[in-house]
Amino acid sequence: MEYSEKVMEHFATPHNVGKIEDADGIGEVGNAKCGDIMKMYIKVQDGIITDVKFNTYGCASAIATSSMATDMIKGKPIEDALKLTNQAVVEALDGLPAVKIHCSVLAEEAIKAAVKDYYDKNGISYDPALFQEDSCHYDHHHAE
Ligand code: FES
C-alpha cells in the first residue's frame, strides 16, 4: 500500500492530538467498516473554531486525515468546518489508497458531531439536513 509523503508526515507527527478539557462541543463517531472510534473536541468563540483536538483508536489513515482536517478548520468559521468533506481532506493529503478512503470519513463525521453538540448545548437552531448520516461522498478518483 502506497501512502503519500503528506500522509506519512501527518501520521508520524499528527497535529492537534489530545483533549480539550473545557470543550464547547464534543463529537464521537465510530467507523462502521472497521469499528474504529474518533473523538473530536472544539472550542468556539464568536462563531470561530479557536481550538480543536482529536483522539482516535483509528489507523494511520484516520490519524493522518484527522491531523489534516483539524488543521483545515482551526481558526475558521463554524460554517466552513461544516462544509469540509473527507474528499477535500484526502486531496490536501495528496490522496489515500482506495481501501483507506473510509478511514477519512471519521474525521469529517467527528467534526460535524462536535459542531452539532455545540449547537445543541447552546440552543442554536440549525438545519438538521446538515447532519444527515449518509456521508457518501467517497470519491475514488482521489485515491490513487
Ligand atoms: Fe479503521 Fe482506518 S481502518 S479508521
XYZ file of N, CA and C and ligand atoms in Angstrom:
436
model
N 0.838 -1.198 0.000
C 0.000 0.000 0.000
C 0.874 1.250 0.000
N 0.554 2.184 -0.888
C 1.363 3.383 -1.019
C 0.726 4.577 -0.335
N 1.436 5.171 0.571
C 0.963 6.402 1.201
C 1.762 7.584 0.665
N 1.084 8.701 0.505
C 1.778 9.910 0.075
C 2.683 10.397 1.198
N 3.641 11.256 0.831
C 4.548 11.809 1.817
C 3.785 12.575 2.897
N 2.765 13.300 2.464
C 1.992 14.098 3.425
C 1.271 13.213 4.426
N 0.756 12.087 3.945
C 0.092 11.162 4.867
C 1.102 10.660 5.896
N 2.279 10.282 5.415
C 3.313 9.770 6.312
C 3.714 10.819 7.352
N 3.839 12.065 6.877
C 4.210 13.169 7.757
C 3.184 13.359 8.871
N 1.912 13.416 8.450
C 0.854 13.670 9.427
C 0.644 12.482 10.357
N 0.960 11.296 9.857
C 0.840 10.126 10.718
C 1.981 10.106 11.737
N 3.190 10.432 11.280
C 4.363 10.390 12.158
C 4.267 11.465 13.241
N 3.852 12.664 12.865
C 3.709 13.743 13.849
C 2.368 14.424 13.672
N 1.326 13.759 14.128
C -0.019 14.318 13.941
C -0.198 15.618 14.727
N -0.938 16.543 14.110
C -1.234 17.814 14.773
C -2.551 17.695 15.545
N -2.678 18.505 16.574
C -3.950 18.648 17.307
C -4.443 17.356 17.971
N -3.513 16.540 18.432
C -3.921 15.335 19.149
C -4.150 15.683 20.609
N -5.179 15.111 21.184
C -5.408 15.294 22.612
C -6.850 15.559 22.937
N -7.037 16.309 23.999
C -8.361 16.502 24.543
C -8.463 17.952 24.993
N -9.630 18.578 24.815
C -9.836 19.923 25.355
C -10.756 19.775 26.560
N -10.232 20.076 27.728
C -10.988 19.838 28.962
C -12.314 20.608 28.995
N -12.274 21.890 28.611
C -13.487 22.705 28.672
C -14.053 22.939 27.273
N -14.106 21.864 26.506
C -14.578 21.966 25.121
C -16.006 22.501 25.043
N -16.292 23.244 23.977
C -17.661 23.737 23.750
C -18.492 22.706 22.996
N -17.830 21.815 22.322
C -18.537 20.756 21.611
C -17.671 19.513 21.532
N -18.298 18.349 21.708
C -17.564 17.085 21.612
C -18.318 16.156 20.679
N -17.616 15.569 19.758
C -18.250 14.630 18.841
C -17.553 13.293 18.898
N -18.342 12.239 18.981
C -17.728 10.915 18.961
C -18.413 10.085 17.897
N -17.618 9.509 17.021
C -18.194 8.669 15.966
C -17.395 7.382 15.838
N -18.077 6.375 15.339
C -17.424 5.100 15.087
C -17.471 4.805 13.605
N -16.501 4.087 13.145
C -16.465 3.713 11.744
C -17.119 2.350 11.577
N -18.202 2.325 10.822
C -18.958 1.087 10.660
C -18.124 0.005 9.974
N -17.181 0.412 9.149
C -16.402 -0.569 8.384
C -15.367 -1.306 9.215
N -14.761 -0.603 10.188
C -13.657 -1.229 10.905
C -13.838 -1.206 12.413
N -14.841 -0.448 12.900
C -15.081 -0.396 14.336
C -14.216 0.600 15.069
N -13.400 1.364 14.336
C -12.547 2.346 14.993
C -13.344 3.554 15.461
N -12.823 4.205 16.479
C -13.544 5.307 17.121
C -12.727 6.594 17.051
N -13.445 7.704 16.917
C -12.800 9.014 16.885
C -13.548 9.972 17.789
N -12.818 10.719 18.571
C -13.425 11.722 19.432
C -12.827 13.077 19.076
N -13.698 14.058 18.901
C -13.265 15.385 18.451
C -13.751 16.437 19.444
N -12.883 17.362 19.804
C -13.224 18.442 20.751
C -13.047 19.786 20.059
N -14.018 20.685 20.220
C -13.840 22.028 19.653
C -14.085 23.111 20.708
N -13.351 24.215 20.543
C -13.587 25.439 21.295
C -14.135 26.444 20.291
N -15.197 27.126 20.666
C -15.807 28.075 19.742
C -15.927 29.447 20.393
N -15.523 30.471 19.645
C -15.692 31.840 20.122
C -16.174 32.703 18.969
N -17.305 33.377 19.172
C -17.885 34.247 18.142
C -18.003 33.537 16.790
N -18.413 32.293 16.832
C -18.615 31.566 15.585
C -17.349 31.050 14.937
N -16.215 31.242 15.603
C -14.933 30.772 15.056
C -14.441 29.584 15.881
N -13.921 28.585 15.207
C -13.331 27.444 15.910
C -11.918 27.836 16.325
N -11.784 28.187 17.595
C -10.495 28.699 18.050
C -9.524 27.578 18.386
N -10.069 26.421 18.730
C -9.180 25.296 19.009
C -9.909 23.995 18.700
N -9.129 22.997 18.325
C -9.719 21.691 18.030
C -8.681 20.617 18.328
N -9.136 19.549 18.944
C -8.245 18.417 19.214
C -8.988 17.108 18.959
N -8.208 16.070 18.658
C -8.858 14.780 18.419
C -8.103 13.649 19.103
N -8.839 12.593 19.325
C -8.328 11.364 19.904
C -8.904 10.232 19.099
N -8.076 9.292 18.691
C -8.655 8.197 17.924
C -7.960 6.875 18.194
N -8.717 5.826 18.065
C -8.150 4.489 18.058
C -8.043 4.013 16.625
N -8.206 4.946 15.707
C -8.195 4.579 14.297
C -6.797 4.285 13.782
N -6.744 3.899 12.535
C -5.489 3.512 11.892
C -4.690 4.740 11.451
N -3.582 4.473 10.794
C -2.703 5.541 10.307
C -3.448 6.545 9.442
N -4.313 6.060 8.570
C -5.038 6.965 7.673
C -6.022 7.827 8.444
N -6.639 7.258 9.457
C -7.575 8.034 10.280
C -6.816 9.127 11.025
N -5.648 8.805 11.498
C -4.835 9.784 12.227
C -4.366 10.887 11.276
N -3.874 10.500 10.117
C -3.384 11.494 9.152
C -4.508 12.410 8.679
N -5.685 11.843 8.398
C -6.779 12.694 7.915
C -7.290 13.600 9.034
N -7.300 13.118 10.264
C -7.767 13.960 11.364
C -6.793 15.093 11.613
N -5.520 14.782 11.513
C -4.496 15.797 11.685
C -4.686 16.897 10.643
N -4.849 16.505 9.403
C -5.049 17.471 8.321
C -6.386 18.201 8.468
N -7.441 17.461 8.772
C -8.778 18.071 8.873
C -8.828 19.104 9.996
N -8.202 18.798 11.115
C -8.225 19.742 12.235
C -7.411 20.992 11.891
N -6.305 20.802 11.191
C -5.539 21.963 10.713
C -6.414 22.847 9.814
N -7.211 22.199 8.985
C -8.003 22.930 7.996
C -9.153 23.731 8.616
N -9.630 23.317 9.789
C -10.779 24.041 10.366
C -10.380 24.968 11.517
N -9.178 24.824 11.998
C -8.730 25.644 13.130
C -8.655 27.111 12.707
N -9.314 27.969 13.503
C -9.303 29.393 13.192
C -10.337 29.794 12.154
N -11.142 28.822 11.702
C -12.138 29.097 10.658
C -13.545 29.198 11.262
N -14.439 29.874 10.532
C -15.835 29.904 10.981
C -16.439 28.499 10.980
N -17.371 28.294 11.895
C -18.055 27.011 12.009
C -18.652 26.552 10.679
N -19.203 27.510 9.936
C -19.844 27.147 8.657
C -18.839 26.484 7.713
N -17.601 26.962 7.760
C -16.572 26.371 6.905
C -16.273 24.943 7.341
N -16.244 24.735 8.649
C -15.954 23.404 9.172
C -17.031 22.421 8.724
N -18.256 22.907 8.681
C -19.356 22.030 8.278
C -19.290 21.677 6.799
N -18.627 22.517 6.036
C -18.527 22.255 4.593
C -17.345 21.375 4.244
N -16.494 21.143 5.232
C -15.309 20.326 4.970
C -15.717 18.882 4.662
N -15.259 18.385 3.535
C -15.576 17.000 3.183
C -14.324 16.130 3.313
N -14.540 14.855 3.467
C -13.401 13.946 3.556
C -12.607 13.982 2.246
N -13.322 14.271 1.186
C -12.688 14.388 -0.126
C -11.646 15.503 -0.154
N -12.028 16.659 0.388
C -11.114 17.802 0.420
C -9.896 17.480 1.276
N -10.137 16.744 2.359
C -9.037 16.385 3.253
C -8.093 15.407 2.559
N -8.675 14.428 1.888
C -7.861 13.442 1.170
C -7.040 14.129 0.084
N -7.659 15.092 -0.591
C -6.945 15.848 -1.614
C -5.768 16.616 -1.016
N -6.014 17.227 0.134
C -4.960 18.001 0.795
C -3.799 17.100 1.199
N -4.088 15.826 1.383
C -3.045 14.863 1.760
C -2.407 14.202 0.536
N -2.766 14.687 -0.652
C -2.287 14.085 -1.905
C -2.769 12.653 -2.076
N -3.955 12.373 -1.568
C -4.572 11.071 -1.822
C -4.354 10.057 -0.721
N -5.211 9.042 -0.766
C -5.112 7.903 0.151
C -5.347 6.660 -0.684
N -4.770 5.541 -0.281
C -5.098 4.305 -1.001
C -6.615 4.069 -0.955
N -7.164 3.569 -2.037
C -8.622 3.414 -2.149
C -9.230 2.660 -0.971
N -8.564 1.640 -0.503
C -9.136 0.842 0.588
C -9.161 1.606 1.901
N -8.500 2.765 1.933
C -8.420 3.541 3.172
C -9.310 4.776 3.157
N -10.030 4.973 2.067
C -10.871 6.165 1.957
C -11.900 6.197 3.089
N -12.421 5.055 3.449
C -13.443 5.030 4.514
C -12.908 5.589 5.825
N -11.605 5.482 6.032
C -10.997 5.994 7.265
C -11.101 7.515 7.335
N -11.027 8.157 6.175
C -11.030 9.619 6.153
C -12.392 10.181 6.528
N -13.427 9.349 6.444
C -14.777 9.803 6.776
C -14.921 10.066 8.277
N -14.124 9.354 9.058
C -14.191 9.519 10.514
C -13.972 10.962 10.938
N -12.951 11.613 10.385
C -12.617 12.984 10.779
C -13.771 13.924 10.448
N -14.276 13.804 9.231
C -15.377 14.670 8.809
C -16.589 14.481 9.715
N -16.934 13.254 9.981
C -18.125 12.989 10.792
C -17.939 13.443 12.236
N -16.732 13.264 12.754
C -16.480 13.669 14.144
C -16.548 15.192 14.278
N -16.048 15.901 13.284
C -16.120 17.366 13.309
C -17.583 17.795 13.290
N -18.362 17.188 12.417
C -19.784 17.533 12.343
C -20.496 17.223 13.655
N -20.168 16.095 14.249
C -20.805 15.709 15.510
C -20.451 16.707 16.614
N -19.208 17.199 16.597
C -18.788 18.166 17.613
C -19.532 19.493 17.426
N -19.710 19.907 16.187
C -20.439 21.148 15.909
C -21.902 21.005 16.332
N -22.474 19.859 16.027
C -23.869 19.600 16.396
C -24.017 19.663 17.915
N -23.067 19.066 18.611
C -23.079 19.092 20.074
C -23.001 20.536 20.579
N -22.149 21.332 19.951
C -22.035 22.752 20.322
C -23.355 23.481 20.083
N -23.967 23.262 18.938
C -25.262 23.884 18.628
C -26.321 23.474 19.662
N -26.370 22.177 19.930
C -27.370 21.658 20.870
C -27.182 22.271 22.266
N -25.949 22.314 22.714
C -25.655 22.831 24.057
C -25.988 24.304 24.188
N -25.899 25.037 23.088
C -26.104 26.473 23.139
C -27.457 26.918 22.601
N -28.314 25.948 22.334
C -29.643 26.262 21.858
C -29.639 26.988 20.518
N -28.637 26.719 19.704
C -28.566 27.344 18.377
C -29.335 26.455 17.403
N -30.239 27.072 16.655
C -31.011 26.239 15.739
C -30.233 26.050 14.436
N -30.482 24.918 13.797
C -29.765 24.585 12.570
C -30.635 23.717 11.694
N -30.215 23.590 10.479
C -30.908 22.739 9.524
C -30.449 21.293 9.744
N -31.375 20.426 10.203
C -30.956 19.046 10.504
C -30.355 18.326 9.299
N -30.662 18.795 8.117
C -30.114 18.170 6.904
C -28.590 18.242 6.875
N -28.062 19.233 7.585
C -26.604 19.385 7.659
C -25.942 18.170 8.280
N -26.694 17.497 9.131
C -26.089 16.417 9.903
C -26.658 15.051 9.556
N -27.131 14.922 8.335
C -27.660 13.620 7.968
C -26.556 12.576 7.896
N -26.933 11.375 8.260
C -25.962 10.309 8.460
C -25.202 9.857 7.213
N -25.771 10.074 6.035
C -25.072 9.482 4.886
C -23.962 10.379 4.333
N -22.759 10.154 4.784
C -21.643 10.898 4.205
C -21.095 10.049 3.071
N -21.861 9.978 2.013
C -21.457 9.097 0.928
C -20.720 9.841 -0.166
N -19.776 10.696 0.231
C -19.001 11.304 -0.838
C -17.661 10.599 -0.997
N -17.684 9.300 -0.909
C -16.469 8.559 -1.257
C -16.142 8.898 -2.697
N -14.913 9.225 -2.959
C -14.528 9.541 -4.323
C -13.198 8.866 -4.611
N -13.287 7.788 -5.325
C -12.084 7.003 -5.517
C -11.117 7.607 -6.517
N -11.547 8.670 -7.197
C -10.603 9.301 -8.138
C -9.416 9.910 -7.414
N -9.662 10.312 -6.158
C -8.574 10.969 -5.447
C -7.760 9.972 -4.647
N -7.984 8.728 -4.891
C -7.415 7.725 -4.012
C -6.218 6.998 -4.611
N -5.752 7.490 -5.739
C -4.655 6.747 -6.356
C -3.344 6.878 -5.588
Fe -10.417 1.956 10.895
Fe -8.837 3.180 9.197
S -9.097 1.031 9.435
S -10.183 4.035 10.610
